[in-house]
Coordinates of C-alpha atoms (C1' of nucleotides) in Angstrom, one line a residue:
Chain A
M1312 CA 118.7 -15.0 108.0
A1313 CA 119.8 -12.2 105.8
S1314 CA 123.2 -10.8 106.3
L1315 CA 124.7 -7.4 105.3
D1316 CA 126.7 -6.4 102.3
F1317 CA 130.0 -5.0 103.6
S1318 CA 131.3 -4.0 100.2
G1319 CA 130.5 -0.4 100.9
K1320 CA 128.0 0.0 98.1
E1321 CA 125.2 0.7 100.5
Q1322 CA 125.3 2.1 104.0
L1323 CA 125.2 -0.6 106.7
Y1324 CA 122.7 1.3 108.8
Y1325 CA 120.4 1.6 105.8
Q1326 CA 120.6 -2.1 105.0
L1327 CA 119.7 -2.9 108.6
Y1328 CA 117.0 -0.3 108.6
D1329 CA 115.5 -1.8 105.5
I1330 CA 115.6 -5.4 106.9
L1331 CA 113.8 -4.3 110.1
F1332 CA 111.4 -2.1 108.2
Q1333 CA 110.4 -5.1 106.0
D1334 CA 110.2 -7.4 109.0
I1335 CA 107.8 -5.0 110.7
L1336 CA 105.6 -4.5 107.6
S1337 CA 105.5 -8.2 106.9
G1338 CA 104.5 -8.9 110.5
A1339 CA 107.7 -10.9 111.4
Y1340 CA 107.8 -8.5 114.3
A1341 CA 104.2 -7.8 115.3
V1342 CA 102.8 -4.6 116.8
G1343 CA 103.4 -4.8 120.6
E1344 CA 106.4 -7.0 120.3
L1345 CA 110.0 -6.0 120.9
I1346 CA 112.5 -5.9 118.1
P1347 CA 116.0 -7.3 118.9
S1348 CA 118.1 -5.1 121.2
E1349 CA 121.1 -3.1 120.0
S1350 CA 123.6 -5.6 121.4
E1351 CA 121.7 -8.4 119.8
L1352 CA 121.8 -6.7 116.4
M1353 CA 125.5 -6.1 116.9
R1354 CA 126.2 -9.8 117.4
R1355 CA 123.8 -10.9 114.7
Y1356 CA 125.1 -8.7 111.9
G1357 CA 128.6 -8.0 113.1
I1358 CA 128.3 -4.3 113.3
S1359 CA 129.0 -1.6 115.8
R1360 CA 126.6 -0.2 118.3
A1361 CA 126.4 3.2 116.5
T1362 CA 125.3 1.5 113.3
A1363 CA 122.6 -0.5 115.0
R1364 CA 121.4 2.6 116.9
K1365 CA 121.2 4.7 113.8
A1366 CA 119.0 2.1 112.0
M1367 CA 116.7 2.0 115.1
E1368 CA 116.6 5.8 115.3
M1369 CA 115.4 5.9 111.8
L1370 CA 112.6 3.4 112.6
A1371 CA 111.6 5.6 115.6
A1372 CA 111.7 8.8 113.6
N1373 CA 109.3 7.1 111.1
G1374 CA 107.0 6.2 113.9
L1375 CA 107.4 2.4 113.6
I1376 CA 108.9 1.7 117.0
N1377 CA 108.9 3.2 120.4
K1378 CA 112.3 3.1 122.2
R1379 CA 112.2 2.7 125.9
R1380 CA 115.3 2.8 128.0
G1381 CA 115.8 -0.3 130.2
H1382 CA 113.0 -2.0 128.4
G1383 CA 113.5 -2.3 124.7
S1384 CA 112.1 -1.1 121.4
E1385 CA 108.5 -1.9 120.8
V1386 CA 106.8 -2.1 117.5
V1387 CA 103.9 0.4 117.5
S1388 CA 102.9 0.6 113.9
N1389 CA 103.1 -1.5 110.8
H1390 CA 102.3 1.2 108.3
P1391 CA 104.8 4.0 107.7
S1392 CA 103.4 7.5 107.9
S1393 CA 103.8 9.4 104.6
A1394 CA 101.4 12.3 105.1
L1395 CA 102.7 15.6 104.1
Q1396 CA 101.7 18.3 106.5
H1397 CA 101.6 21.8 105.1
V1398 CA 99.8 23.7 107.8
K1399 CA 102.1 25.7 109.9
S1400 CA 101.8 28.2 112.7
Y1401 CA 104.7 30.2 114.1
L1402 CA 105.6 33.3 115.8
K1403 CA 107.6 35.8 113.8
K1404 CA 109.7 38.7 114.9
N1405 CA 108.7 42.0 113.3
V1406 CA 112.2 43.3 113.3
V1407 CA 115.5 41.6 112.6
D1408 CA 117.7 41.2 115.6
K1409 CA 121.3 40.0 115.4
S1410 CA 122.1 39.8 119.0
T1411 CA 121.8 36.6 121.0
S1412 CA 119.0 36.3 123.5
E1413 CA 118.5 34.6 126.8
K1414 CA 115.7 33.7 129.2
R1415 CA 115.9 35.2 132.6
L1416 CA 114.1 33.7 135.6
I1417 CA 111.8 36.1 137.4
D1418 CA 110.7 33.5 140.0
A1419 CA 109.7 29.9 140.5
T1420 CA 107.1 29.3 143.1
I1421 CA 104.6 26.9 144.5
M1422 CA 101.1 28.6 144.7
P1423 CA 97.5 27.6 144.9
A1424 CA 95.5 27.4 141.7
G1425 CA 93.1 30.3 140.9
K1426 CA 89.8 29.7 139.1
E1427 CA 91.1 30.2 135.6
I1428 CA 94.2 28.0 135.8
A1429 CA 92.2 25.3 137.7
A1430 CA 89.7 25.2 134.9
A1431 CA 92.5 25.1 132.2
L1432 CA 94.3 22.2 133.9
D1433 CA 91.0 20.5 134.8
T1434 CA 91.7 20.5 138.5
D1435 CA 90.2 22.2 141.6
P1436 CA 90.9 25.8 142.7
G1437 CA 93.5 25.7 145.5
T1438 CA 95.4 22.8 144.0
E1439 CA 99.1 23.4 144.5
L1440 CA 100.8 24.6 141.3
Y1441 CA 104.3 25.1 140.2
R1442 CA 104.7 28.4 138.4
L1443 CA 107.6 29.6 136.4
R1444 CA 107.9 33.2 135.3
R1445 CA 110.6 34.1 132.8
V1446 CA 111.4 37.0 130.5
R1447 CA 113.3 36.6 127.3
Y1448 CA 115.8 39.3 126.8
S1449 CA 118.1 40.3 124.0
G1450 CA 120.8 42.2 125.8
E1451 CA 118.9 44.7 128.0
Q1452 CA 115.8 44.7 125.7
P1453 CA 113.0 42.5 127.0
F1454 CA 111.1 40.6 124.4
Y1455 CA 108.3 38.7 126.1
L1456 CA 107.1 37.4 129.4
E1457 CA 106.3 33.8 129.8
M1458 CA 104.5 32.1 132.7
N1459 CA 104.3 28.3 132.9
Y1460 CA 101.9 26.5 135.2
Y1461 CA 101.9 22.8 136.1
E1462 CA 100.2 20.8 138.8
R1463 CA 102.9 20.4 141.5
S1464 CA 102.4 16.7 141.7
F1465 CA 103.1 16.5 137.9
V1466 CA 106.5 18.0 138.2
P1467 CA 107.8 16.6 141.5
H1468 CA 111.4 17.7 141.2
A1469 CA 110.9 20.8 139.1
I1470 CA 111.7 23.1 142.1
E1471 CA 115.2 21.7 142.3
H1472 CA 116.0 22.7 138.7
D1473 CA 117.3 26.0 137.5
F1474 CA 115.1 26.7 134.4
S1475 CA 116.9 29.9 133.7
R1476 CA 119.7 27.8 132.4
E1477 CA 118.1 24.4 131.8
S1478 CA 115.6 23.8 129.1
L1479 CA 112.0 22.9 130.0
R1480 CA 111.7 20.9 126.8
A1481 CA 114.7 18.7 127.8
Y1482 CA 113.3 18.3 131.3
F1483 CA 110.0 17.0 130.0
S1484 CA 111.2 14.8 127.3
S1485 CA 114.2 13.3 129.2
E1486 CA 113.1 13.3 132.8
L1487 CA 109.4 13.0 132.6
D1488 CA 109.0 11.4 129.2
V1489 CA 106.0 13.6 128.4
H1490 CA 104.9 13.6 124.8
W1491 CA 102.4 16.3 123.8
R1492 CA 99.5 15.1 121.7
R1493 CA 97.6 18.3 121.1
A1494 CA 97.4 21.8 122.3
V1495 CA 94.9 24.7 122.2
Q1496 CA 96.0 28.2 121.8
Q1497 CA 94.0 31.3 122.5
I1498 CA 95.3 34.6 121.0
Y1499 CA 94.3 37.9 122.5
S1500 CA 95.2 41.5 122.0
I1501 CA 95.5 43.2 125.3
A1502 CA 96.8 46.4 126.8
A1503 CA 99.8 46.1 129.2
D1504 CA 98.7 46.2 132.9
R1505 CA 100.6 47.9 135.7
E1506 CA 102.4 44.6 136.6
T1507 CA 103.4 43.5 133.2
A1508 CA 104.4 46.8 131.6
P1509 CA 107.5 47.5 133.7
L1510 CA 108.7 43.9 133.2
L1511 CA 108.7 44.5 129.4
Q1512 CA 109.9 48.1 129.7
L1513 CA 106.6 49.3 128.2
A1514 CA 104.3 52.1 129.0
F1515 CA 101.0 51.2 130.8
G1516 CA 98.4 50.4 128.1
A1517 CA 100.9 49.5 125.4
P1518 CA 99.5 46.7 123.1
L1519 CA 100.6 43.1 123.8
L1520 CA 100.0 39.9 122.0
Y1521 CA 98.8 37.5 124.6
I1522 CA 98.8 33.8 123.9
R1523 CA 97.5 31.2 126.2
R1524 CA 98.4 27.6 125.4
I1525 CA 97.1 24.5 127.1
S1526 CA 99.0 21.3 126.2
F1527 CA 97.6 17.8 126.5
D1528 CA 99.6 14.6 127.0
A1529 CA 99.2 11.3 125.4
E1530 CA 96.2 10.5 127.6
N1531 CA 94.6 13.7 126.5
R1532 CA 94.9 15.3 130.0
P1533 CA 95.8 19.0 130.2
R1534 CA 99.2 19.2 131.8
E1535 CA 100.7 22.5 130.9
C1536 CA 99.3 26.0 130.8
V1537 CA 101.6 28.7 129.3
M1538 CA 100.7 32.3 129.2
T1539 CA 102.9 34.5 127.1
Y1540 CA 102.9 38.2 126.7
Y1541 CA 104.7 39.4 123.6
R1542 CA 105.6 43.0 123.0
A1543 CA 103.3 43.7 120.1
D1544 CA 105.9 45.9 118.4
L1545 CA 108.3 42.9 118.2
Y1546 CA 106.1 39.9 117.5
H1547 CA 103.2 38.7 115.5
L1548 CA 101.7 35.3 114.8
E1549 CA 101.6 33.8 111.3
I1550 CA 99.4 31.0 110.2
E1551 CA 99.6 29.2 106.8
L1552 CA 96.4 27.4 105.7
D1553 CA 96.3 24.9 102.9
S1554 CA 93.2 23.5 101.5
Chain B
M204 CA 130.1 33.7 124.1
A205 CA 128.0 31.2 126.0
S206 CA 129.7 28.0 127.2
L207 CA 128.2 24.7 128.2
D208 CA 127.4 23.3 131.6
F209 CA 129.4 20.1 132.0
S210 CA 127.8 19.2 135.3
G211 CA 125.6 16.6 133.6
K212 CA 122.4 18.2 134.6
E213 CA 121.5 18.8 131.0
Q214 CA 122.6 17.0 127.9
L215 CA 125.5 18.6 126.1
Y216 CA 124.0 18.1 122.7
Y217 CA 120.8 19.7 123.9
Q218 CA 122.5 22.7 125.3
L219 CA 124.3 23.2 122.1
Y220 CA 121.1 22.7 120.1
D221 CA 119.4 25.3 122.2
I222 CA 122.2 27.8 121.7
L223 CA 122.2 27.4 117.9
F224 CA 118.4 27.3 117.8
Q225 CA 118.2 30.7 119.6
D226 CA 121.0 32.1 117.5
I227 CA 119.1 31.2 114.3
L228 CA 115.8 32.6 115.6
S229 CA 117.4 35.8 116.7
G230 CA 119.1 36.2 113.4
A231 CA 122.7 35.9 114.7
Y232 CA 123.0 33.4 112.0
A233 CA 120.9 34.7 109.1
V234 CA 119.0 32.6 106.5
G235 CA 121.5 31.8 103.8
E236 CA 124.5 31.9 106.0
L237 CA 126.5 28.8 107.3
I238 CA 126.6 27.9 110.9
P239 CA 130.0 27.0 112.4
S240 CA 131.3 23.6 111.2
E241 CA 131.4 20.5 113.4
S242 CA 135.1 20.9 114.0
E243 CA 134.7 24.6 114.9
L244 CA 132.0 23.7 117.4
M245 CA 134.2 21.0 118.9
R246 CA 137.0 23.6 119.4
R247 CA 134.7 26.3 120.6
Y248 CA 132.8 24.3 123.2
G249 CA 135.3 21.6 124.0
I250 CA 133.1 18.7 122.9
S251 CA 133.4 15.6 120.8
R252 CA 132.4 15.4 117.1
A253 CA 129.4 13.1 117.9
T254 CA 128.0 15.7 120.3
A255 CA 128.3 18.5 117.8
R256 CA 126.8 16.3 115.1
K257 CA 123.8 15.3 117.2
A258 CA 122.9 19.0 117.9
M259 CA 123.2 19.8 114.2
E260 CA 121.1 16.7 113.2
M261 CA 118.3 18.0 115.5
L262 CA 118.4 21.4 113.8
A263 CA 118.2 19.7 110.4
A264 CA 115.3 17.5 111.6
N265 CA 113.5 20.6 112.6
G266 CA 114.0 22.1 109.2
L267 CA 116.2 25.0 110.4
I268 CA 119.4 24.0 108.5
N269 CA 120.4 22.1 105.4
K270 CA 123.6 20.1 105.8
R271 CA 125.7 19.7 102.7
R272 CA 128.8 17.4 102.6
G273 CA 131.9 19.3 101.6
H274 CA 130.2 22.6 102.0
G275 CA 128.7 23.2 105.4
S276 CA 125.3 23.7 107.1
E277 CA 123.2 26.4 105.8
V278 CA 120.4 28.2 107.7
V279 CA 117.3 27.7 105.6
S280 CA 114.6 28.9 108.0
N281 CA 114.3 31.1 111.1
H282 CA 110.7 30.1 112.0
P283 CA 110.5 26.5 113.2
S284 CA 107.0 25.1 112.8
S285 CA 105.4 23.8 115.9
A286 CA 106.0 20.1 116.5
L287 CA 102.2 19.9 116.4
Q288 CA 101.2 20.2 112.8
H289 CA 97.5 20.1 112.2
V290 CA 96.0 23.5 112.7
K291 CA 92.4 24.5 113.1
S292 CA 91.8 28.1 113.8
Y293 CA 88.6 29.9 114.8
L294 CA 87.7 33.4 115.7
K295 CA 85.7 33.4 118.9
K296 CA 83.6 36.0 120.5
N297 CA 84.5 36.7 124.1
V298 CA 81.0 37.4 125.0
V299 CA 77.8 35.8 124.0
D300 CA 75.6 38.0 121.9
K301 CA 72.1 37.0 121.1
S302 CA 71.1 39.9 118.9
T303 CA 71.3 39.8 115.2
S304 CA 74.2 41.3 113.4
E305 CA 74.7 42.9 110.1
K306 CA 77.6 44.2 107.9
R307 CA 77.3 47.9 107.0
L308 CA 79.2 49.3 104.1
I309 CA 81.5 52.3 104.8
D310 CA 82.7 52.8 101.3
A311 CA 83.6 51.0 98.1
T312 CA 86.3 52.8 96.1
I313 CA 88.9 52.5 93.4
M314 CA 92.3 53.6 94.7
P315 CA 96.0 53.2 93.8
A316 CA 97.9 50.5 95.7
G317 CA 100.2 51.6 98.5
K318 CA 103.5 49.8 99.1
E319 CA 102.2 47.3 101.6
I320 CA 99.2 46.1 99.6
A321 CA 101.2 46.1 96.4
A322 CA 103.7 43.7 98.0
A323 CA 100.9 41.6 99.5
L324 CA 99.2 41.2 96.1
D325 CA 102.5 40.8 94.2
T326 CA 101.8 43.9 92.0
D327 CA 103.3 47.3 91.6
P328 CA 102.6 50.4 93.8
G329 CA 100.0 52.6 92.0
T330 CA 98.1 49.7 90.5
E331 CA 94.4 50.4 90.7
L332 CA 92.7 48.5 93.5
Y333 CA 89.1 47.9 94.5
R334 CA 88.7 48.5 98.2
L335 CA 85.7 47.6 100.3
R336 CA 85.3 48.8 103.8
R337 CA 82.7 47.3 106.0
V338 CA 81.8 47.3 109.7
R339 CA 80.0 44.5 111.4
Y340 CA 77.4 45.8 113.8
S341 CA 75.1 44.2 116.3
G342 CA 72.4 46.9 116.7
E343 CA 74.3 50.1 117.3
Q344 CA 77.4 48.2 118.7
P345 CA 80.2 47.9 116.2
F346 CA 82.2 44.6 116.3
Y347 CA 84.9 44.8 113.8
L348 CA 86.1 46.7 110.7
E349 CA 87.0 44.7 107.6
M350 CA 88.8 46.0 104.6
N351 CA 89.0 43.9 101.4
Y352 CA 91.5 44.7 98.6
Y353 CA 91.6 43.3 95.1
E354 CA 93.3 44.3 91.9
R355 CA 90.7 46.2 90.0
S356 CA 91.3 44.1 86.9
F357 CA 90.6 41.0 88.9
V358 CA 87.1 42.2 89.9
P359 CA 85.9 44.1 86.8
H360 CA 82.2 44.5 87.7
A361 CA 82.6 44.7 91.5
I362 CA 81.9 48.4 91.6
E363 CA 78.4 47.8 90.3
H364 CA 77.5 45.4 93.2
D365 CA 76.2 46.4 96.5
F366 CA 78.2 44.2 98.9
S367 CA 76.4 45.5 102.0
R368 CA 73.6 43.3 100.9
E369 CA 75.3 40.8 98.6
S370 CA 77.8 38.1 99.7
L371 CA 81.4 38.4 98.5
R372 CA 81.8 34.7 98.7
A373 CA 78.9 34.2 96.3
Y374 CA 80.2 36.8 93.9
F375 CA 83.6 35.1 93.7
S376 CA 82.4 31.5 93.4
S377 CA 79.5 32.1 91.0
E378 CA 80.5 35.1 88.9
L379 CA 84.3 34.9 88.9
D380 CA 84.8 31.1 89.5
V381 CA 87.6 31.7 91.9
H382 CA 88.7 28.8 94.1
W383 CA 91.0 29.5 97.0
R384 CA 94.0 27.2 97.4
R385 CA 95.7 28.5 100.4
A386 CA 96.0 31.5 102.6
V387 CA 98.5 33.2 104.9
Q388 CA 97.2 34.9 108.0
Q389 CA 99.2 37.3 110.1
I390 CA 97.9 38.2 113.6
Y391 CA 98.9 41.4 115.3
S392 CA 98.0 43.2 118.5
I393 CA 97.8 46.9 117.8
A394 CA 96.4 50.0 119.4
A395 CA 93.5 51.7 117.7
D396 CA 94.6 54.7 115.6
R397 CA 92.6 58.0 115.2
E398 CA 90.9 56.7 112.0
T399 CA 89.8 53.3 113.2
A400 CA 88.9 54.1 116.8
P401 CA 85.7 56.2 116.1
L402 CA 84.5 53.6 113.5
L403 CA 84.5 51.0 116.3
Q404 CA 83.4 53.5 119.0
L405 CA 86.6 53.0 120.9
A406 CA 89.0 55.3 122.6
F407 CA 92.2 56.1 120.8
G408 CA 94.8 53.5 121.8
A409 CA 92.4 50.8 122.7
P410 CA 93.7 47.3 121.9
L411 CA 92.7 45.7 118.7
L412 CA 93.2 42.2 117.3
Y413 CA 94.4 42.9 113.7
I414 CA 94.4 40.0 111.3
R415 CA 95.8 40.3 107.8
R416 CA 94.9 37.5 105.4
I417 CA 96.2 37.0 101.9
S418 CA 94.4 34.4 99.8
F419 CA 95.9 32.6 96.8
D420 CA 94.0 31.2 93.9
A421 CA 94.5 27.8 92.2
E422 CA 97.5 29.2 90.3
N423 CA 99.0 30.2 93.6
R424 CA 98.7 33.9 92.8
P425 CA 97.7 36.3 95.6
R426 CA 94.3 37.7 94.8
E427 CA 92.8 38.9 97.9
C428 CA 94.0 40.9 100.9
V429 CA 91.7 41.3 103.8
M430 CA 92.6 43.4 106.9
T431 CA 90.3 43.0 109.8
Y432 CA 90.4 45.0 113.0
Y433 CA 88.5 43.3 115.8
R434 CA 87.6 44.9 119.1
A435 CA 89.9 43.1 121.5
D436 CA 87.2 43.2 124.2
L437 CA 84.9 41.2 122.0
Y438 CA 87.1 38.8 120.0
H439 CA 90.0 36.4 120.3
L440 CA 91.5 33.8 118.1
E441 CA 91.6 30.1 119.0
I442 CA 93.9 27.6 117.4
E443 CA 93.9 23.9 117.9
L444 CA 97.2 22.0 117.2
D445 CA 97.1 18.3 116.7
S446 CA 100.0 15.9 116.2
Chain C
dA731 C1' 142.9 19.7 84.9
dG732 C1' 144.8 18.5 89.2
dT733 C1' 146.0 19.2 94.0
dT734 C1' 144.7 20.5 98.6
dA735 C1' 142.1 21.9 102.5
dT736 C1' 137.6 21.9 104.5
dT737 C1' 133.3 19.8 105.7
dT738 C1' 130.0 16.3 106.3
dG739 C1' 129.1 11.1 106.1
dT740 C1' 130.0 6.6 107.7
dC741 C1' 131.8 3.3 110.9
dC742 C1' 134.4 1.4 114.6
dG743 C1' 135.7 0.9 119.7
dT744 C1' 135.1 2.1 124.5
dA745 C1' 133.2 3.9 128.8
dT746 C1' 129.7 5.4 131.9
dG747 C1' 125.0 6.7 133.3
dT748 C1' 120.1 5.7 133.9
dA749 C1' 115.7 3.2 133.6
dT750 C1' 113.4 -1.2 133.8
dA751 C1' 112.4 -5.7 135.0
Chain D
dA1490 C1' 121.1 -6.3 144.2
dT1491 C1' 121.7 -7.9 139.3
dA1492 C1' 121.3 -8.1 134.5
dT1493 C1' 119.5 -6.0 130.5
dA1494 C1' 118.6 -2.2 127.3
dC1495 C1' 118.8 2.2 125.9
dA1496 C1' 121.2 7.2 126.4
dT1497 C1' 125.1 10.0 126.4
dA1498 C1' 129.7 11.0 125.3
dC1499 C1' 134.4 10.3 124.1
dG1500 C1' 138.1 8.9 120.9
dG1501 C1' 139.9 7.6 116.2
dA1502 C1' 139.8 6.5 111.1
dC1503 C1' 138.6 6.8 106.4
dA1504 C1' 135.4 8.2 102.5
dA1505 C1' 133.1 11.4 99.6
dA1506 C1' 131.6 16.0 98.1
dT1507 C1' 132.8 20.7 97.6
dA1508 C1' 135.4 24.8 96.9
dA1509 C1' 139.5 27.3 96.3
dC1510 C1' 144.0 27.5 94.4

DNA sequence: AGTTATTTGTCCGTATGTATA
DNA sequence: ATATACATACGGACAAATAAC
């Protein structure tokens, strides 16, 4: 078995990454199998945990393995992805703003699904939903209103979290291990209604950029519906298209 | 200044990542500036170096900062691209419409470039432009207003064509041999102004979906600027994001 | 040109928590 | 319950690149 060169010419984690990389491409570790654990690699190559981890994190970042806590690291691909993605879509502020911003919780409730959300989440009207309403502020200036909808059964312990302080992203990736596969966004221009206008400190009828996003998990099931109302004087959407 | 929650509910590195992420998006750290060093973050938040590093590595992985040994970590972007990269975008009608539609020419003029269009087409204010204004109708019902701008020198014989009947696309590909390489679209929600509203048979202040598209030719020079004002009650934009 | 302080890069050891089998 | 495996977080040490003096 190959051993590492400790002379310092090449980083240890990179040497190990390269060994594992080649072993996966050559089929020494087949797709579906587990590669050696971190502690096994420590013993085998005489390195520290951090070094073994870094090599494995690089493999995961390149999409070759899937790390699972308590289980191991499974080979999921034997051809590294090299595709360059040029197409981007992002929200842009119309004005520069130097102050820091924060999300404030309006409410977090359990409620029955209406017709629209039921259709979006591919469930039945009346199904219990978890709804989060938050407003992003910069100081006392409201920026946008965001409403997140999930099936209650999908986010069992969500009600116990304080998502005004905690990140939803972290909750999904760490606690629920959800990975989004695709999403559909619908972008509308609307006028602020009597309920939304005061929340954003706008006059009734002021223009809003309304974006509805439905996100699908790895099994292609709709899991999240987010409706965001952006103050049109502060935000626009930008899309870059490459041919 | 915000401090971290050490209760263990949310990972420290993620809390720090989120703080820095928001500070970059809000412009508290502007593009070109350096974010605080690892040791500064350790002091400021009372965390270890590994934790500060992990947060910064996430920012770098998302393309927001550029780390340079011996120098610091420079903000290079304030608009993170969505984790989902492949984008397909469609303009969709909100209502089904069975009747036939047609584009009617409002006017075709030569005019000097204003500041905005000059910047979009990377030319100087006052440059002679060819402007086409058309409205798509279905019967007597107007759907959207479209304004096309080109440098006059780029479309020498355009003024002799009747683009209410002839296709612009055909003119560019057959007569001018232009091939579009990429385009940037900006999507805004606006209220109809006093000039646009009557053209679309709307009340002043009615919401419009305003899309500005700048198209670049094979040499990556901006050649076309199209501004389209869609009646918000009739159109929305749909975007699919794939991983 | 050389020294020094700063900043990030690499690597080690250790401890504890959490998910899985 | 127990053992295994990965996740998070702490501490320390030295190296290499950069910039300022």
